Amino acid sequence: QDYVADVTSELIYQNKSEISTEVLFVFPLGPNMAIYSFQARSEDAKVQAMLRDEVQQLHKPIGGWENLEYLQEQSKYAGEVFACFLGTLSPGREVAVTLRYVQELSRAPDGAARFVLPPTLHPWRAFALPSAMFFLAACNCLTGKLTYSLLLTASLHSPRGVADVQANFSLTPLIYTAQDRSTAQVSLSGSPPHEYDLELLVYFGEPTAVSAVVEKGDPGAAPGSLLGDPMVLVTLAPSIPQAVPGQRQSGEFIFLLDTTFLERVQVSPQSRDQDGDSLLFLLKSLPLGCYFNIYCYGETSVGIYPQSVEYTQDNLTEAVRRIPSTSSSLADTNLLATLRSIYNTPRPHGHTRQLFIFMTGLPSDKEAIAAEVCRHRNSHRCFSFCFSEDSADLATALAVETGGEAAYVTSDNSTFVVLKCLKQALKPAAEGVSLSWTLPRGLEVEVVGGTPEFIFQGQYSLLYAQIHGQAQDTAVAKGVLTLQYSLDGQDVTHKIEFPLCPQGDGRLAGHRLAARCLLQRLLPEAVSGSEDELRHRAVEISLTSGIICPFTSYVGVRTSQRVTWYRGKERHLWERAVIPCQIVLLHGSIKGTTCFPMTVWVPPGWLIAMCQSWLALRRLTRGIAALAQQGASSKEPPSISSLKHVDPLTFVMCTPWFGPFLTKAIAECQELVTLQNVDGSWALSSELASVLEVDEAEIKGRMPGELMEPNIWATVLAVTWLHRPNKCYRDVCELLEAKAVTWLCSQAVSQLDKCLEAAKTLLGSSVEPSVFRL
C-alpha cells in the first residue's frame, strides 16, 4: 500500500543428494526492512522463530551454534542477516520455509514506489560462501547452474488509485479488484530472467504533495496500544523546483571542526595539504543570503560567533582570522558538548539548519552523541566526514538519522567530497513543514517520531500517525489532513480527506513499520541512558510487534516428531528443543565478492570437521590472550549499541578517489579562490594578475572601453581563466563560478559579449558564451 510493502515468501527446498545434509537458512536484511515472522516445516519437524527479552533468555540453543559462529567469522559478505539452523534433512525430503517481512519502499524521482525482490528469493547469481565446500539449495557454486522456479504475485493498494505497473521482467495484465481502481493485482508471467535482480515500479494516481493510507488496528490488541488503534501512513512529497546555481539562498550552515583537522588547516599555504583547501573552498562556495558559523570543538566548545551570522565579506574574513586563535586552547575532542551548544542556540527564522561534522577519530561517548542527534533529528540535517575507518559507524548513523550523507575523506579527495555534499545541501527545501488534523470530537492523532521541519528537493518523508480515542459523532466518516509549508518565501497549503473506518487485510504492515520507527527513536537514548524505563518500553514494543531490537533476541523452537511403540501400537511423541536462530552481523569484506549469502546446505561430516578445527584454534588463541587477565572476577556481558555496523572497507571504497589529477587542479586554482569575494566577484589587483600570469598594466589596457567598473572586467577574466584549454576545474569550482556569473548578470552589463571576446583573446581561452548565460 503506497510506499509500504508486506511480503510473504514461501521457499521449498528439496535435498536431491544421496546423503543427509544440515540446513542453515540465511536471509540478508536490506535497508528499511524488518522480519516479523519465520517458520520452517518438514515432514517430521517444525521450527518457529520467537522473540524473547534478552535479559530473561534462560534457554540456550542445543547443537548447531557453531554453524552461526563459523558463518559470522568466515563469510565474505558484510552486513546483517537473519540466520536459523534448521537441522538435518534426509535424502529426498524437503523443507518449506515461510518468511514474512515489512519494508519501506524507496520513491523514484517520478513518484513510483520501487520494490526489489531480495536475492534470497531470486538467486540468479552464484553467491559467495564461507568456503568452497559449501553448497546452495538453488545454485551449485561450482557450475553456477540454477535449478529453481519462482511464483510472484503483487497485491497493490492506494487511495489515489493504481495507475500503472512496470518491471524489468514479464508481467501478467494488471487486474483491478475495485471499481475505483484503488486495488489491483499483477503476477510474474513465465520464468524470471536469470541475469539481474527483479525490480517492480508501481505508479499511483496523480502525484500529490501529501497522501494518506489508513490501516485498521489489530482487533485482538488493547485499544490505545500501538497495534490496537488505526494507523495513518502519511507520505509527504512536496513539488520543489530546481534552484538556479549561484543565486541568493537561505540556509544555516554550521561547520564542526576537531583539533586534528584544525592542525592541518593552520599551516602555511605553501605546505598546507588539501584539508585546508577543503575549508577554503567550502566557505567560499556558500551562497549569499545564508547564515554560517564555525565551531572548533575540544575540552571547551568554542564557536567563532555566539550564534550564526549572515554570510558577508566582513563576517567571513573575521571568521577565518579567528580560527587559529580558537584552536590553540583546544585539547581532547568534545563533540557532544558542541552539539548541545548548537541545539540550544536558536536558528535564524526561515533558514534550514545543516551541520558539516569533521571527525578525525571516534569519540568515546558515541552513543550519547547519537542519542543527542536523534533527539533533534527533525530540526536539522548532518553531513559527516571521517578521516578514520573506526568512526564510520557513528558518521553513518548521524547522516542516516537526519537525512544527510556520510563520507570517508583523505588528503587526496577531501575537497571534492566536501563540495559534493555541499551541492546536496544547497538544494532548495520546503521549510516550516507542519501537519494539522480535523477529526470528530473524541479522536486525536499522535505522529510517531514527530514531523520533520523541512523536506529537501528529491527527498520525501513517510510518517506514521496513530488515531486514538472514540468518535462521539459516528455520522462523520472522514477526517481532513492539512499540510502547510513555505517554499521560496511563499506559503503553500494542501488538504486531503481520509476515511475514519479503514478497510484492510489485517496484516498490520504500517503498524509494524511504525513500531520499527519508534524503536529507532528510542534506542539511542535507551542505550546511552541509565534509566530502565526506555529499555522496558523498547522491549514491550518489540515483543508485541514482532520487530527485533538490541534488547530482544530470536529463539528457534524446534518441534520434532518421534515414533515409539506401545503395546504393539504406534505412538507419536513431540519433542521441543531450542535451536540457534538470530540476527547475525557478518564481518565480511568486499575484497572477495559483492554477492549475498544464501540458504546453505552442508554435508554434516564436512561442517563438523571444519567447525571443530576452527573453534579449537579460536579457543586456543583466545586462551593465550586471556592469560594476562587471569584473576578477573567475571566476564562483562557484550555491550549493546544503537549504531548499525558499517563495513569499514565498503565505506572507504564507496568514496571517490582522484589522486594527483584533482590535487593539481586544486593547487592551480587555490589562489584564485582565495581572492574571490563572497558575492562572487573579483577585484582587479596585482594578486589577480599574478594568478592569471598576465601583467597588471596589460590587463588594464585591454579592458573594453564600455566597462566603467574594473571588478566586472576582473570577474570576466577569472571565469574565462577557469576554462583554459586542457584544464578542468568544474568539480571544485562549479559553485564559485555560478556565483560569479550570477553577480555579472546582476550588474546588467550591456556589452558582456564584447567583454568576453576580449578576455578570450587575452587569455587564449575558448570558453563558450553559454557559461555566462549569453
mmCIF file of C-alpha atoms in Angstrom, residues 282-577:
data_model
loop_
_atom_site.group_PDB
_atom_site.id
_atom_site.type_symbol
_atom_site.label_atom_id
_atom_site.label_comp_id
_atom_site.label_asym_id
_atom_site.label_seq_id
_atom_site.Cartn_x
_atom_site.Cartn_y
_atom_site.Cartn_z
ATOM 1 C CA LEU A 282 33.708 25.195 1.353
ATOM 2 C CA LEU A 283 33.439 28.669 2.874
ATOM 3 C CA LYS A 284 33.893 30.454 -0.433
ATOM 4 C CA SER A 285 31.211 28.324 -2.114
ATOM 5 C CA LEU A 286 28.429 29.305 0.277
ATOM 6 C CA PRO A 287 25.623 31.386 -1.273
ATOM 7 C CA LEU A 288 24.693 34.946 -0.417
ATOM 8 C CA GLY A 289 21.668 35.183 1.820
ATOM 9 C CA CYS A 290 22.635 32.276 4.111
ATOM 10 C CA TYR A 291 23.939 32.227 7.676
ATOM 11 C CA PHE A 292 27.028 30.399 8.894
ATOM 12 C CA ASN A 293 29.154 29.631 11.937
ATOM 13 C CA ILE A 294 32.238 27.567 12.759
ATOM 14 C CA TYR A 295 32.764 25.507 15.915
ATOM 15 C CA CYS A 296 36.181 24.184 16.883
ATOM 16 C CA TYR A 297 35.307 21.516 19.418
ATOM 17 C CA GLY A 298 37.593 20.379 22.213
ATOM 18 C CA GLU A 299 37.529 20.340 26.004
ATOM 19 C CA THR A 300 35.558 23.575 25.813
ATOM 20 C CA SER A 301 33.326 24.021 22.780
ATOM 21 C CA VAL A 302 34.153 27.315 21.131
ATOM 22 C CA GLY A 303 32.117 28.987 18.432
ATOM 23 C CA ILE A 304 33.614 31.593 16.148
ATOM 24 C CA TYR A 305 30.446 33.606 16.772
ATOM 25 C CA PRO A 306 27.957 33.238 19.673
ATOM 26 C CA GLN A 307 25.354 32.334 17.059
ATOM 27 C CA SER A 308 25.235 32.085 13.299
ATOM 28 C CA VAL A 309 25.785 35.315 11.368
ATOM 29 C CA GLU A 310 24.889 36.433 7.875
ATOM 30 C CA TYR A 311 27.292 35.385 5.136
ATOM 31 C CA THR A 312 29.068 38.640 4.254
ATOM 32 C CA GLN A 313 32.591 39.575 3.270
ATOM 33 C CA ASP A 314 33.383 41.100 6.666
ATOM 34 C CA ASN A 315 31.947 38.189 8.665
ATOM 35 C CA LEU A 316 33.799 35.595 6.591
ATOM 36 C CA THR A 317 37.088 37.468 6.834
ATOM 37 C CA GLU A 318 36.693 37.770 10.593
ATOM 38 C CA ALA A 319 35.789 34.093 10.957
ATOM 39 C CA VAL A 320 38.865 32.937 9.051
ATOM 40 C CA ARG A 321 41.012 35.282 11.143
ATOM 41 C CA ARG A 322 39.666 33.855 14.398
ATOM 42 C CA ILE A 323 40.198 30.162 13.604
ATOM 43 C CA PRO A 324 43.920 29.973 14.592
ATOM 44 C CA SER A 325 43.388 31.669 17.982
ATOM 45 C CA THR A 326 40.363 29.490 18.717
ATOM 46 C CA SER A 327 42.114 26.164 18.283
ATOM 47 C CA SER A 328 45.228 26.973 20.266
ATOM 48 C CA SER A 329 43.463 26.248 23.569
ATOM 49 C CA LEU A 330 41.760 23.022 22.494
ATOM 50 C CA ALA A 331 42.747 19.552 23.646
ATOM 51 C CA ASP A 332 40.652 16.360 23.599
ATOM 52 C CA THR A 333 37.562 16.356 21.427
ATOM 53 C CA ASN A 334 34.171 17.083 22.951
ATOM 54 C CA LEU A 335 31.692 16.773 20.131
ATOM 55 C CA LEU A 336 28.757 16.095 22.448
ATOM 56 C CA ALA A 337 29.056 19.418 24.302
ATOM 57 C CA THR A 338 29.433 21.249 20.994
ATOM 58 C CA LEU A 339 26.264 19.689 19.606
ATOM 59 C CA ARG A 340 24.327 20.575 22.741
ATOM 60 C CA SER A 341 25.568 24.153 22.495
ATOM 61 C CA ILE A 342 24.383 24.355 18.886
ATOM 62 C CA TYR A 343 20.973 22.836 19.620
ATOM 63 C CA ASN A 344 20.465 25.333 22.446
ATOM 64 C CA THR A 345 21.116 28.212 20.044
ATOM 65 C CA PRO A 346 18.085 29.378 18.060
ATOM 66 C CA ARG A 347 18.433 29.166 14.299
ATOM 67 C CA PRO A 348 17.633 32.166 12.094
ATOM 68 C CA HIS A 349 13.973 32.283 11.090
ATOM 69 C CA GLY A 350 13.317 30.749 7.664
ATOM 70 C CA HIS A 351 16.731 29.093 7.421
ATOM 71 C CA THR A 352 17.140 25.294 7.482
ATOM 72 C CA ARG A 353 19.962 24.137 9.737
ATOM 73 C CA GLN A 354 22.636 21.820 8.314
ATOM 74 C CA LEU A 355 25.752 20.613 10.125
ATOM 75 C CA PHE A 356 29.055 19.659 8.496
ATOM 76 C CA ILE A 357 30.861 17.483 11.053
ATOM 77 C CA PHE A 358 34.551 16.642 10.579
ATOM 78 C CA MET A 359 35.841 13.741 12.705
ATOM 79 C CA THR A 360 39.423 12.506 12.708
ATOM 80 C CA GLY A 361 38.786 9.915 15.415
ATOM 81 C CA LEU A 362 35.990 8.078 17.207
ATOM 82 C CA PRO A 363 34.648 9.906 20.288
ATOM 83 C CA SER A 364 34.372 7.764 23.404
ATOM 84 C CA ASP A 365 30.790 8.921 24.034
ATOM 85 C CA LYS A 366 29.482 7.902 20.601
ATOM 86 C CA GLU A 367 26.190 6.508 21.969
ATOM 87 C CA ALA A 368 25.395 9.780 23.750
ATOM 88 C CA ILE A 369 26.246 11.710 20.581
ATOM 89 C CA ALA A 370 23.913 9.529 18.520
ATOM 90 C CA ALA A 371 21.151 9.987 21.104
ATOM 91 C CA GLU A 372 21.574 13.779 21.087
ATOM 92 C CA VAL A 373 21.390 13.979 17.302
ATOM 93 C CA CYS A 374 18.389 11.624 17.259
ATOM 94 C CA ARG A 375 16.598 13.856 19.757
ATOM 95 C CA HIS A 376 16.857 16.785 17.318
ATOM 96 C CA ARG A 377 16.564 14.773 14.083
ATOM 97 C CA ASN A 378 13.546 16.703 12.759
ATOM 98 C CA SER A 379 15.163 20.142 13.044
ATOM 99 C CA HIS A 380 18.412 19.740 11.108
ATOM 100 C CA ARG A 381 20.497 17.630 8.723
ATOM 101 C CA CYS A 382 24.034 16.256 9.222
ATOM 102 C CA PHE A 383 26.825 15.714 6.710
ATOM 103 C CA SER A 384 29.561 13.656 8.370
ATOM 104 C CA PHE A 385 33.176 13.388 7.211
ATOM 105 C CA CYS A 386 35.540 10.957 8.925
ATOM 106 C CA PHE A 387 39.266 10.603 8.395
ATOM 107 C CA SER A 388 39.497 7.173 10.070
ATOM 108 C CA GLU A 389 37.649 3.922 9.471
ATOM 109 C CA ASP A 390 36.758 3.425 13.146
ATOM 110 C CA SER A 391 34.315 6.336 13.073
ATOM 111 C CA ALA A 392 32.361 5.015 10.056
ATOM 112 C CA ASP A 393 29.518 3.663 12.247
ATOM 113 C CA LEU A 394 28.956 6.976 14.020
ATOM 114 C CA ALA A 395 29.329 9.108 10.887
ATOM 115 C CA THR A 396 26.816 6.971 9.019
ATOM 116 C CA ALA A 397 24.350 6.941 11.929
ATOM 117 C CA LEU A 398 24.338 10.750 12.214
ATOM 118 C CA ALA A 399 23.779 11.155 8.472
ATOM 119 C CA VAL A 400 21.095 8.482 8.121
ATOM 120 C CA GLU A 401 19.158 9.668 11.158
ATOM 121 C CA THR A 402 18.874 13.217 9.803
ATOM 122 C CA GLY A 403 18.656 12.534 6.063
ATOM 123 C CA GLY A 404 22.184 13.697 5.236
ATOM 124 C CA GLU A 405 25.267 11.928 3.882
ATOM 125 C CA ALA A 406 28.430 10.399 5.306
ATOM 126 C CA ALA A 407 31.785 10.095 3.568
ATOM 127 C CA TYR A 408 35.314 8.900 4.200
ATOM 128 C CA VAL A 409 37.833 11.574 3.290
ATOM 129 C CA THR A 410 41.559 11.570 2.676
ATOM 130 C CA SER A 411 44.063 14.242 1.763
ATOM 131 C CA ASP A 412 43.524 13.337 -1.907
ATOM 132 C CA ASN A 413 39.741 13.637 -2.105
ATOM 133 C CA SER A 414 38.575 15.813 0.787
ATOM 134 C CA THR A 415 37.865 18.952 -1.256
ATOM 135 C CA PHE A 416 35.845 17.121 -3.897
ATOM 136 C CA VAL A 417 33.874 15.049 -1.357
ATOM 137 C CA VAL A 418 33.046 18.041 0.830
ATOM 138 C CA LEU A 419 31.921 20.157 -2.137
ATOM 139 C CA LYS A 420 29.822 17.280 -3.451
ATOM 140 C CA CYS A 421 27.936 17.209 -0.142
ATOM 141 C CA LEU A 422 27.590 20.999 -0.181
ATOM 142 C CA LYS A 423 25.850 20.764 -3.562
ATOM 143 C CA GLN A 424 23.344 18.400 -1.945
ATOM 144 C CA ALA A 425 22.937 20.784 0.980
ATOM 145 C CA LEU A 426 22.209 23.680 -1.382
ATOM 146 C CA LYS A 427 19.150 22.007 -2.875
ATOM 147 C CA PRO A 428 16.014 24.044 -2.119
ATOM 148 C CA ALA A 429 13.678 22.847 0.615
ATOM 149 C CA ALA A 430 10.113 23.158 1.789
ATOM 150 C CA GLU A 431 10.530 24.914 5.131
ATOM 151 C CA GLY A 432 8.309 25.186 8.175
ATOM 152 C CA VAL A 433 6.550 21.881 7.444
ATOM 153 C CA SER A 434 3.515 21.315 9.670
ATOM 154 C CA LEU A 435 0.523 18.960 9.767
ATOM 155 C CA SER A 436 -2.894 19.732 11.198
ATOM 156 C CA TRP A 437 -5.775 17.281 11.608
ATOM 157 C CA THR A 438 -9.524 17.839 11.526
ATOM 158 C CA LEU A 439 -11.260 14.926 13.271
ATOM 159 C CA PRO A 440 -14.569 14.297 15.018
ATOM 160 C CA ARG A 441 -14.663 15.144 18.690
ATOM 161 C CA GLY A 442 -13.200 12.363 20.790
ATOM 162 C CA LEU A 443 -10.414 11.467 18.373
ATOM 163 C CA GLU A 444 -6.813 12.652 18.451
ATOM 164 C CA VAL A 445 -3.697 11.951 16.392
ATOM 165 C CA GLU A 446 -0.152 11.116 17.530
ATOM 166 C CA VAL A 447 2.619 11.241 14.913
ATOM 167 C CA VAL A 448 5.178 8.549 15.744
ATOM 168 C CA GLY A 449 8.601 10.197 15.832
ATOM 169 C CA GLY A 450 7.272 13.695 15.087
ATOM 170 C CA THR A 451 7.083 15.703 11.861
ATOM 171 C CA PRO A 452 10.208 16.995 10.048
ATOM 172 C CA GLU A 453 10.506 20.766 9.906
ATOM 173 C CA PHE A 454 11.728 20.712 6.297
ATOM 174 C CA ILE A 455 11.886 18.444 3.248
ATOM 175 C CA PHE A 456 14.609 18.917 0.633
ATOM 176 C CA GLN A 457 14.210 18.596 -3.099
ATOM 177 C CA GLY A 458 14.442 14.960 -4.200
ATOM 178 C CA GLN A 459 13.514 13.672 -0.750
ATOM 179 C CA TYR A 460 10.225 12.589 0.751
ATOM 180 C CA SER A 461 9.050 11.746 4.244
ATOM 181 C CA LEU A 462 6.990 8.725 5.287
ATOM 182 C CA LEU A 463 5.228 9.320 8.607
ATOM 183 C CA TYR A 464 3.124 7.081 10.834
ATOM 184 C CA ALA A 465 0.252 8.780 12.648
ATOM 185 C CA GLN A 466 -1.969 6.849 15.044
ATOM 186 C CA ILE A 467 -5.593 7.749 15.728
ATOM 187 C CA HIS A 468 -6.580 7.353 19.387
ATOM 188 C CA GLY A 469 -9.934 7.616 21.101
ATOM 189 C CA GLN A 470 -13.595 7.067 20.262
ATOM 190 C CA ALA A 471 -15.528 9.389 17.935
ATOM 191 C CA GLN A 472 -18.542 10.991 19.590
ATOM 192 C CA ASP A 473 -20.177 11.733 16.234
ATOM 193 C CA THR A 474 -20.299 8.473 14.302
ATOM 194 C CA ALA A 475 -22.000 10.166 11.339
ATOM 195 C CA VAL A 476 -18.680 11.771 10.320
ATOM 196 C CA ALA A 477 -16.884 9.169 8.197
ATOM 197 C CA LYS A 478 -13.858 11.161 7.093
ATOM 198 C CA GLY A 479 -11.050 13.212 8.517
ATOM 199 C CA VAL A 480 -9.061 16.039 6.928
ATOM 200 C CA LEU A 481 -5.261 16.329 6.860
ATOM 201 C CA THR A 482 -3.717 19.737 6.082
ATOM 202 C CA LEU A 483 -0.084 20.109 5.061
ATOM 203 C CA GLN A 484 1.482 23.584 5.253
ATOM 204 C CA TYR A 485 4.974 24.711 4.361
ATOM 205 C CA SER A 486 6.897 27.638 2.938
ATOM 206 C CA LEU A 487 8.584 27.465 -0.457
ATOM 207 C CA ASP A 488 10.817 30.333 -1.592
ATOM 208 C CA GLY A 489 9.054 32.665 0.834
ATOM 209 C CA GLN A 490 5.549 31.674 -0.313
ATOM 210 C CA ASP A 491 3.135 29.804 1.960
ATOM 211 C CA VAL A 492 1.719 26.583 0.452
ATOM 212 C CA THR A 493 -1.268 24.579 1.743
ATOM 213 C CA HIS A 494 -2.552 21.135 0.700
ATOM 214 C CA LYS A 495 -5.631 19.347 2.072
ATOM 215 C CA ILE A 496 -6.763 15.739 1.659
ATOM 216 C CA GLU A 497 -9.560 13.628 3.119
ATOM 217 C CA PHE A 498 -9.134 10.117 4.503
ATOM 218 C CA PRO A 499 -11.662 7.542 5.832
ATOM 219 C CA LEU A 500 -12.114 7.020 9.542
ATOM 220 C CA CYS A 501 -13.423 3.445 9.037
ATOM 221 C CA PRO A 502 -10.429 1.829 7.346
ATOM 222 C CA GLN A 503 -10.528 -1.451 5.489
ATOM 223 C CA GLY A 504 -7.635 -3.875 5.201
ATOM 224 C CA ASP A 505 -6.407 -7.434 5.296
ATOM 225 C CA GLY A 506 -5.234 -7.224 8.913
ATOM 226 C CA ARG A 507 -1.550 -7.725 8.111
ATOM 227 C CA LEU A 508 -0.549 -4.557 10.045
ATOM 228 C CA ALA A 509 2.339 -3.577 7.762
ATOM 229 C CA GLY A 510 2.051 0.104 8.711
ATOM 230 C CA HIS A 511 1.796 -0.708 12.408
ATOM 231 C CA ARG A 512 4.921 -2.856 12.299
ATOM 232 C CA LEU A 513 6.902 -0.205 10.441
ATOM 233 C CA ALA A 514 5.652 2.372 12.932
ATOM 234 C CA ALA A 515 6.990 0.107 15.683
ATOM 235 C CA ARG A 516 10.308 -0.101 13.851
ATOM 236 C CA CYS A 517 10.372 3.693 13.545
ATOM 237 C CA LEU A 518 9.586 4.141 17.238
ATOM 238 C CA LEU A 519 12.285 1.646 18.230
ATOM 239 C CA GLN A 520 14.829 3.542 16.155
ATOM 240 C CA ARG A 521 13.927 6.716 18.044
ATOM 241 C CA LEU A 522 14.045 5.068 21.480
ATOM 242 C CA LEU A 523 17.213 3.008 21.112
ATOM 243 C CA PRO A 524 19.918 5.726 21.168
ATOM 244 C CA GLU A 525 18.603 7.137 24.434
ATOM 245 C CA ALA A 526 17.808 3.696 25.866
ATOM 246 C CA VAL A 527 21.371 2.531 25.179
ATOM 247 C CA SER A 528 23.137 5.707 26.332
ATOM 248 C CA GLY A 529 20.924 6.387 29.387
ATOM 249 C CA SER A 530 20.941 4.758 32.807
ATOM 250 C CA GLU A 531 17.158 4.553 33.336
ATOM 251 C CA ASP A 532 15.361 1.275 32.637
ATOM 252 C CA GLU A 533 12.042 2.846 31.615
ATOM 253 C CA LEU A 534 13.043 3.353 27.976
ATOM 254 C CA ARG A 535 14.511 -0.142 27.802
ATOM 255 C CA HIS A 536 11.293 -1.695 29.112
ATOM 256 C CA ARG A 537 9.311 0.369 26.597
ATOM 257 C CA ALA A 538 11.535 -0.835 23.745
ATOM 258 C CA VAL A 539 11.171 -4.474 24.836
ATOM 259 C CA GLU A 540 7.385 -4.137 25.027
ATOM 260 C CA ILE A 541 7.164 -2.650 21.521
ATOM 261 C CA SER A 542 9.494 -5.309 20.123
ATOM 262 C CA LEU A 543 7.640 -8.274 21.618
ATOM 263 C CA THR A 544 4.167 -7.055 20.650
ATOM 264 C CA SER A 545 5.067 -6.080 17.062
ATOM 265 C CA GLY A 546 7.491 -8.911 16.286
ATOM 266 C CA ILE A 547 10.209 -6.407 15.295
ATOM 267 C CA ILE A 548 13.553 -7.217 16.891
ATOM 268 C CA CYS A 549 15.641 -4.653 18.801
ATOM 269 C CA PRO A 550 19.004 -4.866 20.655
ATOM 270 C CA PHE A 551 17.181 -5.731 23.903
ATOM 271 C CA THR A 552 15.376 -8.732 22.412
ATOM 272 C CA SER A 553 16.584 -11.779 20.519
ATOM 273 C CA TYR A 554 15.199 -14.609 18.449
ATOM 274 C CA VAL A 555 14.770 -18.125 19.788
ATOM 275 C CA GLY A 556 14.306 -21.002 17.394
ATOM 276 C CA VAL A 557 11.902 -23.577 18.832
ATOM 277 C CA ARG A 558 12.112 -26.910 17.046
ATOM 278 C CA THR A 559 9.227 -29.319 17.496
ATOM 279 C CA SER A 560 10.051 -32.791 16.140
ATOM 280 C CA GLN A 561 8.041 -35.983 15.940
ATOM 281 C CA ARG A 562 9.398 -39.220 17.391
ATOM 282 C CA VAL A 563 7.704 -42.543 16.694
ATOM 283 C CA THR A 564 7.558 -45.145 19.511
ATOM 284 C CA TRP A 565 5.669 -48.408 20.042
ATOM 285 C CA TYR A 566 3.454 -49.081 22.998
ATOM 286 C CA ARG A 567 1.714 -52.492 23.401
ATOM 287 C CA GLY A 568 2.086 -53.088 19.690
ATOM 288 C CA LYS A 569 0.669 -49.719 18.659
ATOM 289 C CA GLU A 570 2.475 -46.838 17.063
ATOM 290 C CA ARG A 571 2.632 -43.657 19.156
ATOM 291 C CA HIS A 572 3.739 -40.167 18.027
ATOM 292 C CA LEU A 573 5.596 -38.114 20.626
ATOM 293 C CA TRP A 574 6.512 -34.468 20.081
ATOM 294 C CA GLU A 575 9.806 -33.186 21.412
ATOM 295 C CA ARG A 576 10.669 -29.486 21.780
ATOM 296 C CA ALA A 577 14.192 -28.077 21.624
#
